[in-house]
Coordinates of C-alpha atoms in Angstrom, one line a residue:
X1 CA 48.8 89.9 138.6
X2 CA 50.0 89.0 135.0
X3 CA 53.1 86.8 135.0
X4 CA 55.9 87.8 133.7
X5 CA 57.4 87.6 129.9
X6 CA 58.7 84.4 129.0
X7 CA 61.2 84.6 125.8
X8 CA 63.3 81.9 124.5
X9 CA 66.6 82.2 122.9
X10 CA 67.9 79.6 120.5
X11 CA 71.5 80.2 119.2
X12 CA 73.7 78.9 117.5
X13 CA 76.7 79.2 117.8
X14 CA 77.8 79.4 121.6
X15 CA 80.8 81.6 121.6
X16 CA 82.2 84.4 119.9
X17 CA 80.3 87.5 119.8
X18 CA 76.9 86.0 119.3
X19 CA 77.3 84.5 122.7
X20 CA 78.4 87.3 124.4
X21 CA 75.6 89.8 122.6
X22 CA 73.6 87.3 124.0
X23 CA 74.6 87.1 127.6
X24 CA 74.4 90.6 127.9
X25 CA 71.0 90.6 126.5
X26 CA 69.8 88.0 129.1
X27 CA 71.4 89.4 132.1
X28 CA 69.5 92.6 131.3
X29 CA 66.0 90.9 130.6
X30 CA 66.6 88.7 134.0
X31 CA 67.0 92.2 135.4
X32 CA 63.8 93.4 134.2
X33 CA 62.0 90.0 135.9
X34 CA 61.5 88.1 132.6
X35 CA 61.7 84.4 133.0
X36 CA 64.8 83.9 130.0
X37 CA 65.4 80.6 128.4
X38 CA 68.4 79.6 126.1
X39 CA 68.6 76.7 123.6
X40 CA 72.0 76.0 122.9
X41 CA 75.2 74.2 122.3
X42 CA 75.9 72.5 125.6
X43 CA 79.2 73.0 127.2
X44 CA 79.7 76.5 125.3
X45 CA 80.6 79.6 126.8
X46 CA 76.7 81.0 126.3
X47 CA 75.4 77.5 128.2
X48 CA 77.6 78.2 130.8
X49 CA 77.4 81.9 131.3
X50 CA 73.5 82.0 130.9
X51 CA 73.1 79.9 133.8
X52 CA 75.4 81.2 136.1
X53 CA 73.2 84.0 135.0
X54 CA 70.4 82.4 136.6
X55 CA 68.6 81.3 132.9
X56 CA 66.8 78.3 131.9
X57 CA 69.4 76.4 130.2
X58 CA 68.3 73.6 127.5
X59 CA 70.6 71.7 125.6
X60 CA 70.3 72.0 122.0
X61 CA 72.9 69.8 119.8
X62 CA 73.1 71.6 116.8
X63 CA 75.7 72.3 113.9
X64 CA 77.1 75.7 112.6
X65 CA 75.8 74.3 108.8
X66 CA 72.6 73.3 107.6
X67 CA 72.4 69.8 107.3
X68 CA 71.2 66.0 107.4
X69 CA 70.5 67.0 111.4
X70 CA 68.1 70.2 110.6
X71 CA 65.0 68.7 111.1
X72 CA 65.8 66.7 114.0
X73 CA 67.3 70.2 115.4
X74 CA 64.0 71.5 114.6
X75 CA 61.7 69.1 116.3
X76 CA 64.0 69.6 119.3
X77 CA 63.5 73.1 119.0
X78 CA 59.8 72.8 118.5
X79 CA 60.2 70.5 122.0
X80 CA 61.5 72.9 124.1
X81 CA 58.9 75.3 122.5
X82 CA 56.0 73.4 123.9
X83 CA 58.1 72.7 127.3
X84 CA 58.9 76.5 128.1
X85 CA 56.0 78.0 126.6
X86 CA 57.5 81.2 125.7
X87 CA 55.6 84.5 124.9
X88 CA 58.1 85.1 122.4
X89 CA 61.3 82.9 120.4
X90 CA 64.4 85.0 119.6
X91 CA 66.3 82.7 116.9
X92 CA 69.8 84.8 117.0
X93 CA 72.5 83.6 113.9
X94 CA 71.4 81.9 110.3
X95 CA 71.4 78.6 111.6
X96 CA 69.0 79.2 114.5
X97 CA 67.0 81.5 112.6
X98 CA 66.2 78.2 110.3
X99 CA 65.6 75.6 113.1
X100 CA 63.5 78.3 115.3
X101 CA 61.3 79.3 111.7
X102 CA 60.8 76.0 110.6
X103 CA 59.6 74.7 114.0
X104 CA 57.4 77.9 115.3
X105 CA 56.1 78.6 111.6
X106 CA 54.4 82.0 113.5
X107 CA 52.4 80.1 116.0
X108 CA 54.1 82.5 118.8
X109 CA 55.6 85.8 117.8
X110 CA 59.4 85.2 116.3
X111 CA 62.0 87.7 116.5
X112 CA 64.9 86.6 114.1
X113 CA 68.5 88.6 114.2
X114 CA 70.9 87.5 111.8
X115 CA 74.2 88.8 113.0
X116 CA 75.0 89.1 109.5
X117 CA 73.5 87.6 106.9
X118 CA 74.0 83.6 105.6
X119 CA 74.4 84.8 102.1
X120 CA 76.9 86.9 103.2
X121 CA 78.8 83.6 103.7
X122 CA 78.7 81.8 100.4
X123 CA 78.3 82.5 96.7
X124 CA 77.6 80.4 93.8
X125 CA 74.3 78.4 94.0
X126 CA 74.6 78.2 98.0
X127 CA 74.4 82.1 98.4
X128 CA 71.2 81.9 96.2
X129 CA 69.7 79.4 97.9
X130 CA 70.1 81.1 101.1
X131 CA 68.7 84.4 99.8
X132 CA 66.0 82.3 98.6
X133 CA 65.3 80.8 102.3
X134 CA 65.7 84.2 104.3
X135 CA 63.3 85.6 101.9
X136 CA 60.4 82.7 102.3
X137 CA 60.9 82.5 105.9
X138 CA 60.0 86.3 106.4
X139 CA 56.5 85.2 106.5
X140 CA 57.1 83.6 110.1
X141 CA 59.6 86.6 111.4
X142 CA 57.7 89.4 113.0
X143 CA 60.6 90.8 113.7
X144 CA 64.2 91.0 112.0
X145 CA 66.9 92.5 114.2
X146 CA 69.5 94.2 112.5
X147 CA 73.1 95.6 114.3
X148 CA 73.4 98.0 111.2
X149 CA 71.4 99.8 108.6
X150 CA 73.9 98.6 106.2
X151 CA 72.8 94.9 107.4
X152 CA 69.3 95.9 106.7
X153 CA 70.2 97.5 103.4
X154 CA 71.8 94.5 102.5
X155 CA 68.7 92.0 103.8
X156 CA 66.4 94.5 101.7
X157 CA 68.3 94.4 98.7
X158 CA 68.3 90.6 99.0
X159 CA 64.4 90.9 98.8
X160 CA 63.6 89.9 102.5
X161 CA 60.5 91.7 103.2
X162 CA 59.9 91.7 106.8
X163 CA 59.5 94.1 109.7
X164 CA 62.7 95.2 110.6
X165 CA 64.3 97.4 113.4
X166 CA 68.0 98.3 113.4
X167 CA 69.1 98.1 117.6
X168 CA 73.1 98.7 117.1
X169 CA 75.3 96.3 119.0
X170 CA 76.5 97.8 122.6
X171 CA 79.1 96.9 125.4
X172 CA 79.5 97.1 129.0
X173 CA 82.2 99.7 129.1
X174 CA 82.6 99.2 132.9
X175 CA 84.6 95.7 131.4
X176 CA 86.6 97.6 129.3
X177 CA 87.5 101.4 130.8
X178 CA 88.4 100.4 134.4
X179 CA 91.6 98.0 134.9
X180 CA 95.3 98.3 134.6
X181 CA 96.5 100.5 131.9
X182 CA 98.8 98.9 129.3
X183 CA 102.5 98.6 130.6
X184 CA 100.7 96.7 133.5
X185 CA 98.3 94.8 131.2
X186 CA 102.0 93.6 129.1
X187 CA 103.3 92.7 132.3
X188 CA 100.4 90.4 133.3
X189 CA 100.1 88.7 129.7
X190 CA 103.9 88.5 129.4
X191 CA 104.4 91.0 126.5
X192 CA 106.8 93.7 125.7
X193 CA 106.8 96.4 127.1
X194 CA 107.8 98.4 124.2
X195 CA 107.2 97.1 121.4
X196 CA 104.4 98.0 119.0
X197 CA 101.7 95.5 119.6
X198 CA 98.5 94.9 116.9
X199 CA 95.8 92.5 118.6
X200 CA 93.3 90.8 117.0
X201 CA 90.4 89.4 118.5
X202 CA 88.2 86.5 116.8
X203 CA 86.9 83.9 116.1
X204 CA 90.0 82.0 113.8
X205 CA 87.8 81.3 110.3
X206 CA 87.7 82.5 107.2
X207 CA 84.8 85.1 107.7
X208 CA 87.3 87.1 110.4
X209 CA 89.9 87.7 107.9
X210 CA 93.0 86.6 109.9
X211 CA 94.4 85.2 107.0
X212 CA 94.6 88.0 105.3
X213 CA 96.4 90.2 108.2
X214 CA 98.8 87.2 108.4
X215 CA 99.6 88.4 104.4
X216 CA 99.6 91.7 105.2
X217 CA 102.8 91.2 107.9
X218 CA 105.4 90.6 106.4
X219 CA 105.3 94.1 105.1
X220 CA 104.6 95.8 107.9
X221 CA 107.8 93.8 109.4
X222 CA 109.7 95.3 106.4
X223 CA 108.3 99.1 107.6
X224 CA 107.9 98.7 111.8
X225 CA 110.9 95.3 112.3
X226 CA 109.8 95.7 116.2
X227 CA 106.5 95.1 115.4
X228 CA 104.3 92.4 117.6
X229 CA 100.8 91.0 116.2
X230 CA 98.7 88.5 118.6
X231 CA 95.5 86.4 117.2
X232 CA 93.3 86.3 120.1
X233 CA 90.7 83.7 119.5
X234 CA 90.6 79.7 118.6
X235 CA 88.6 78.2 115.8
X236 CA 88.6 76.1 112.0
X237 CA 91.4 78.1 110.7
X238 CA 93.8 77.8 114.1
X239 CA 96.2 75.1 112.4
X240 CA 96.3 76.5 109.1
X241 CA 96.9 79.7 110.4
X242 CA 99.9 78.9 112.5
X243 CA 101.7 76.9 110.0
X244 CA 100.9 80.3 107.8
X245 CA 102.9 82.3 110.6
X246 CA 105.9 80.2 111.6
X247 CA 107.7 82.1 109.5
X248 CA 107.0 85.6 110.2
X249 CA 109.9 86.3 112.7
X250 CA 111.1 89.6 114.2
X251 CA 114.4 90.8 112.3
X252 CA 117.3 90.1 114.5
X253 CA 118.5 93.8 114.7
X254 CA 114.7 94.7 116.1
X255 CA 114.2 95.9 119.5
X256 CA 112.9 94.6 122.2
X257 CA 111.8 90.3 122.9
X258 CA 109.4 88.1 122.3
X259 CA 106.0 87.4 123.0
X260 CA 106.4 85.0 126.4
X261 CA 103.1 83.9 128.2
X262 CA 103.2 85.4 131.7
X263 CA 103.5 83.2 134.6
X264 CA 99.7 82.3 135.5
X265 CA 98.9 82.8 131.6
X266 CA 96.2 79.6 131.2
X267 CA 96.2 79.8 127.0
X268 CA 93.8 77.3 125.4
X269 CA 94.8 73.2 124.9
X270 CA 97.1 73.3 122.2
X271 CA 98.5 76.8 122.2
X272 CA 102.1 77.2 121.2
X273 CA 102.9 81.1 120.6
X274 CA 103.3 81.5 116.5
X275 CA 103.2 77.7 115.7
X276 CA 100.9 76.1 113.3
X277 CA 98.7 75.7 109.9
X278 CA 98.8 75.0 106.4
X279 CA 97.6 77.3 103.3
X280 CA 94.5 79.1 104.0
X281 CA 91.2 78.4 102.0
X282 CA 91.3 80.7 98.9
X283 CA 88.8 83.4 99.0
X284 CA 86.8 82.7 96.2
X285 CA 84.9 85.6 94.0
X286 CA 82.4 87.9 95.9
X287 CA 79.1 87.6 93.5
X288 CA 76.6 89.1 96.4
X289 CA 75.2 92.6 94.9
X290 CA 74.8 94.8 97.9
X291 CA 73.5 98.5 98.3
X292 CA 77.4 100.0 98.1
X293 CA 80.4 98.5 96.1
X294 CA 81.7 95.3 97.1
X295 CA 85.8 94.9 96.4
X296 CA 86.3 92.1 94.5
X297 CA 89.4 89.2 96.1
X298 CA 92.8 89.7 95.6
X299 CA 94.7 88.1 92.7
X300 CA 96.1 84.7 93.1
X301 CA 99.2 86.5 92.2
X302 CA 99.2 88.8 95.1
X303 CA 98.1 86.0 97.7
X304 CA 101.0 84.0 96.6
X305 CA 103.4 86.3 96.6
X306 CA 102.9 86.8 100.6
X307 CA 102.2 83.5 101.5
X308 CA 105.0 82.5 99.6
X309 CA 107.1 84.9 101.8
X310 CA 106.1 83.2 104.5
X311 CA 106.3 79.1 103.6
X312 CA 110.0 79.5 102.5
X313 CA 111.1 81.1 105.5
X314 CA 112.1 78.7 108.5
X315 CA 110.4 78.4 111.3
X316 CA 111.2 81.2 113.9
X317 CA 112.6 80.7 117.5
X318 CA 110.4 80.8 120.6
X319 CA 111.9 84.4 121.2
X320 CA 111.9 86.0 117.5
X321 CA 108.3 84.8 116.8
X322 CA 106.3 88.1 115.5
X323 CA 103.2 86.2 115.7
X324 CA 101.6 84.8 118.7
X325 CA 98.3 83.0 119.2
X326 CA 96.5 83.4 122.3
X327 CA 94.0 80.8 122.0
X328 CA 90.5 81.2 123.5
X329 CA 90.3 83.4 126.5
X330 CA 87.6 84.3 128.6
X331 CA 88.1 87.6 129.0
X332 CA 89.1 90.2 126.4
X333 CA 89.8 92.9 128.1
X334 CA 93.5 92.4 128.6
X335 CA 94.4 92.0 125.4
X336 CA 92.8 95.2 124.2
X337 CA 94.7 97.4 127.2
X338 CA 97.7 95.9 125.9
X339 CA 96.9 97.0 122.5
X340 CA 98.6 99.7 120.6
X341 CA 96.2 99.1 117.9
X342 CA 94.4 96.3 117.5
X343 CA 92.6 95.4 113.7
X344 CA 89.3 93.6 112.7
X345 CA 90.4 92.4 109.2
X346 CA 86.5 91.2 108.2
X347 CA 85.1 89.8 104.8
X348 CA 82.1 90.4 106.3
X349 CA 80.1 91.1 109.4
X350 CA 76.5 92.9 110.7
X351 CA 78.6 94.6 113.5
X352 CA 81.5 93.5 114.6
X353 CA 81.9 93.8 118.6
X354 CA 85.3 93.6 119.0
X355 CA 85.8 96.9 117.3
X356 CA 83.3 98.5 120.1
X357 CA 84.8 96.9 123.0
X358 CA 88.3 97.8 122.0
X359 CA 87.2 101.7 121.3
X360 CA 85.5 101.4 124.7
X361 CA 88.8 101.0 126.3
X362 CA 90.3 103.5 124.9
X363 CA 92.3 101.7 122.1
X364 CA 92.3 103.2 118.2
X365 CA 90.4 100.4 115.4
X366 CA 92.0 99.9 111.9
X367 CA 88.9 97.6 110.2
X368 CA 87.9 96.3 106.8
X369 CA 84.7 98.7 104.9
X370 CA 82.1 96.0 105.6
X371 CA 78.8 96.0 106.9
X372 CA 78.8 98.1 110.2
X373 CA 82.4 99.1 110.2
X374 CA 81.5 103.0 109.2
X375 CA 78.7 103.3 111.5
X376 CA 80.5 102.2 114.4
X377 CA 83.6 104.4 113.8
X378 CA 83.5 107.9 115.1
X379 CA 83.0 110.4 112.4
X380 CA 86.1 111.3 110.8
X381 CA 88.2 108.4 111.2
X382 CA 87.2 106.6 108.0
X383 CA 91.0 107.7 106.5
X384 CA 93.1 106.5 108.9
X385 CA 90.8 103.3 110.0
X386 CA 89.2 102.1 107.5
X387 CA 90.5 99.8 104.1
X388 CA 89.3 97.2 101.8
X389 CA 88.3 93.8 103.0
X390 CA 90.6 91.1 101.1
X391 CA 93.3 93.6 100.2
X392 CA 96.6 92.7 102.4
X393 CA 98.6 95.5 100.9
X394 CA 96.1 98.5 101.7
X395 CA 95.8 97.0 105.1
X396 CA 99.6 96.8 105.7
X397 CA 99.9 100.1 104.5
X398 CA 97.2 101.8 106.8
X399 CA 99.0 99.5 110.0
X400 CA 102.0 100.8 109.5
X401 CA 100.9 104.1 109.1
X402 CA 99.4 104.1 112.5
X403 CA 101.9 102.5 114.1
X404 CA 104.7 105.0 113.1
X405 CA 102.5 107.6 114.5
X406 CA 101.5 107.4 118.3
X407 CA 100.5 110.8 118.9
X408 CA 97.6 109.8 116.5
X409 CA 96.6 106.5 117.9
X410 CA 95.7 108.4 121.4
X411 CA 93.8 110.9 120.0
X412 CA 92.1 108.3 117.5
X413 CA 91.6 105.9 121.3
X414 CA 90.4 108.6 122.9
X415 CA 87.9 110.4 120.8
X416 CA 86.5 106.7 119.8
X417 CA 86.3 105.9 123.7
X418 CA 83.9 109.1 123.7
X419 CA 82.1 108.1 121.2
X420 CA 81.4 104.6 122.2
X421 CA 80.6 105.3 125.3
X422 CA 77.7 107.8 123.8
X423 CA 76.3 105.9 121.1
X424 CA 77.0 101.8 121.9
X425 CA 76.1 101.4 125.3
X426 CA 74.9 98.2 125.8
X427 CA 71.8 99.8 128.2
X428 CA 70.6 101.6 125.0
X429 CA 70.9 98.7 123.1
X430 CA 68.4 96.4 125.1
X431 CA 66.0 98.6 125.9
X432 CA 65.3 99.0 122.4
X433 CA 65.2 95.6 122.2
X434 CA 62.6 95.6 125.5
X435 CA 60.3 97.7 123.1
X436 CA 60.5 95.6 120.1
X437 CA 59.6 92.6 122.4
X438 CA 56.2 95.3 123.7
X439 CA 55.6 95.5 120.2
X440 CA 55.7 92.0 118.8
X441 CA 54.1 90.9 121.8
X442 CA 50.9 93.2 122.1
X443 CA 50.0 92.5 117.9
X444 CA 47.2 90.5 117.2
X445 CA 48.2 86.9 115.4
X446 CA 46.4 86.9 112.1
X447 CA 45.8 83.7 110.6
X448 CA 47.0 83.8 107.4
X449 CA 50.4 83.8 109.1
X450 CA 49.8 80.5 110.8
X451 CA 51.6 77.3 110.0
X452 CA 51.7 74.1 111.4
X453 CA 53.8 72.9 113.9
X454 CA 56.1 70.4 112.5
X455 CA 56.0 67.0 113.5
X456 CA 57.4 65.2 116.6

């Protein structure tokens, strides 16, 4: 009887949506009767879900940056290569993708899926450098995973030249279309019932954009004064971001009250609704080339101006804060019934998952024209959902347009629920990814594409 597949996962990093991509991907290969291993962060929300899962769960103590640590994070990954034995190794995120290449070096098929690209990240002499090492290290990928053909336009156009298969990112929508609806959802989380609530959900960094919504607010204050906006998500930028807020308060003549936790609400250590940080990190110029036209940043002029607006106001009270931070949370799909709206204000991405989870509840997207955004909006919507990444005024203007108009958002909500629920299932999504393991599996190693194992 031939055993079963054995694949290995090495991420990096352990939350967000790589983690739970990743989850869902090895609940449905545990289904199938693979034997699943995960190298990761310990302690993360991907250690700790895989093996309640019932996964092989390895420790692997690595950083989100390359580093003075990547080669001892790559004999440890070579390690647990010779102590699982896998069939296959799926590296999943840039920094994985070098530690897992480096230490396989195509002795045992490699599938590598970038979740966006590194030099997506970075510019300058960085970004080249990173180009440069996604294109060497296609000789020891048998397989790159893409979540969008604009993702794989943009690898192709960066000269990586390596079998590629585009397997979209999907959801669960049992998680998101069954629940309370959203005046119960607001009752449970301690938010208005009334008043127009945006929700963003991300990880807090530079690569999310929440800085740039934060910009955006005080004019869509000026346009919707009742208007509510909650960061869901913790990460680098949490500080910075809530000293960037304090300020924003709800006009005194506004309807409605402010954003309260709920009795029972368990936010994450340090949460304190619209407090917090200091001047975001500038954007920097975008010098990547892509397949499409990339915006350029906003001035320095226009960034000041907003974040000006905000620094020289006072701090708000508890109850007048129009910004609240959630924190981490373990489950998202709260937040998004609550939602009027909710906004994925990217620089970049491969496909966000946010957008599909909140579209399979029912809930209308407003996101930034990056990599993926278009393909996973339903046809159509592109004029009332989509805007420029790194443009605070076009993203104000298209949030208050679809906050003033509520007839729109439910038929926006609803027709994206269809289509989510048709195209993005996450079913779909790994049993493609079953075929591509067939595939990579069943070729014959050639030995040209051989290197050696790196040293212990």
């Amino acid at each position: 009887m031939r055993s079963p597949l054995t694949a290995l996962h090495v991420v990096q990093p352990g939350d967000g949506g790589v983690a739970r991509v990743v989850t869902d991907v090895i609940a449905a290969q545990l289904d199938l009767g693979m034997r699943v291993a995960v190298a990761c962060p310990p302690g993360t929300p991907l250690a700790l879900a895989a093996g309640a899962r019932g996964a092989e769960v390895h420790p692997w103590r690595a950083g989100r940056e390359p580093g003075p640590r990547l080669v001892a994070e790559s004999r440890r990954v070579a390690a647990l290569v010779d102590l699982v034995r896998p069939d296959l190794v799926h590296a999943h995120s840039a920094k994985a993708g070098l530690a897992a290449r480096i230490a396989v070096r195509g002795r045992i098929p490699t599938v590598y899926q970038p979740h966006a690209w590194s030099f997506e990240a970075v510019d300058g002499v960085t970004g080249a450098l990173a180009r440069r090492w996604e294109r060497w290290a296609a000789r020891w990928t048998d397989r790159v995973i893409c979540v969008s053909e604009a993702e794989r336009r943009r690898g192709e156009h960066a000269g990586v030249r390596a079998p590629c298969s585009v397997i979209h990112n999907g959801v669960d929508a049992r998680r998101f279309t069954a629940g309370p609806g959203r005046a119960a959802a607001r009752a449970a989380l301690g938010l208005p019932p009334t008043a127009p609530l945006v929700v963003c959900v991300g990880r807090l960094c530079r690569q999310k954009g929440q800085d740039v919504l934060l910009d955006a607010w005080p004019a869509v204050l000026a346009r919707v004064p009742d208007a509510r906006l909650v960061l869901v998500g913790d990460g680098p930028e949490a500080e910075a971001l809530r000293t960037a807020a304090a300020g924003l308060c709800v006009p005194a003549a506004a309807p409605g009250v402010g954003l309260a936790p709920a009795a029972g609400f368990a936010p994450a250590a340090g949460f304190a609704p619209g407090t917090g940080p200091g001047p975001r990190a500038a954007a920097g110029p975008r010098t990547e080339p892509g397949p499409g036209p990339r915006p350029g940043p906003r001035t320095a002029a226009a960034a000041g101006t907003a974040t000006a607006s905000r620094t020289a106001a006072a701090p708000c009270g508890a109850a007048d804060r129009a910004v609240t931070f959630a924190g981490a949370v373990t489950d998202t799909a709260p937040w998004y019934r609550a939602a009027d709206l909710v906004v994925q204000p990217s620089r970049w991405e491969g496909m966000a998952l946010a957008p599909l989870e909140a579209m399979a509840g029912g809930r209308p997207v407003l996101l930034t024209d990056v990599d993926g955004a278009r393909e996973s909006l339903p046809p159509g919507q592109e004029a009332h959902c989509l805007v420029r990444p790194d443009d605070p005024a076009a993203l104000a203007d298209a949030l208050t347009a679809l906050l003033r108009r509520p007839v729109l958002r439910e038929a926006l909500g609803r027709r994206a629920q269809q289509h989510v629920l048709r195209r993005f299932d996450v079913r779909r999504a790994n049993a493609a990814l079953a075929d591509v393991y067939r595939e990579v599996t069943a070729a014959p190693r050639h030995r040209h594409e051989l290197g050696e194992p790196i040293s212990q």
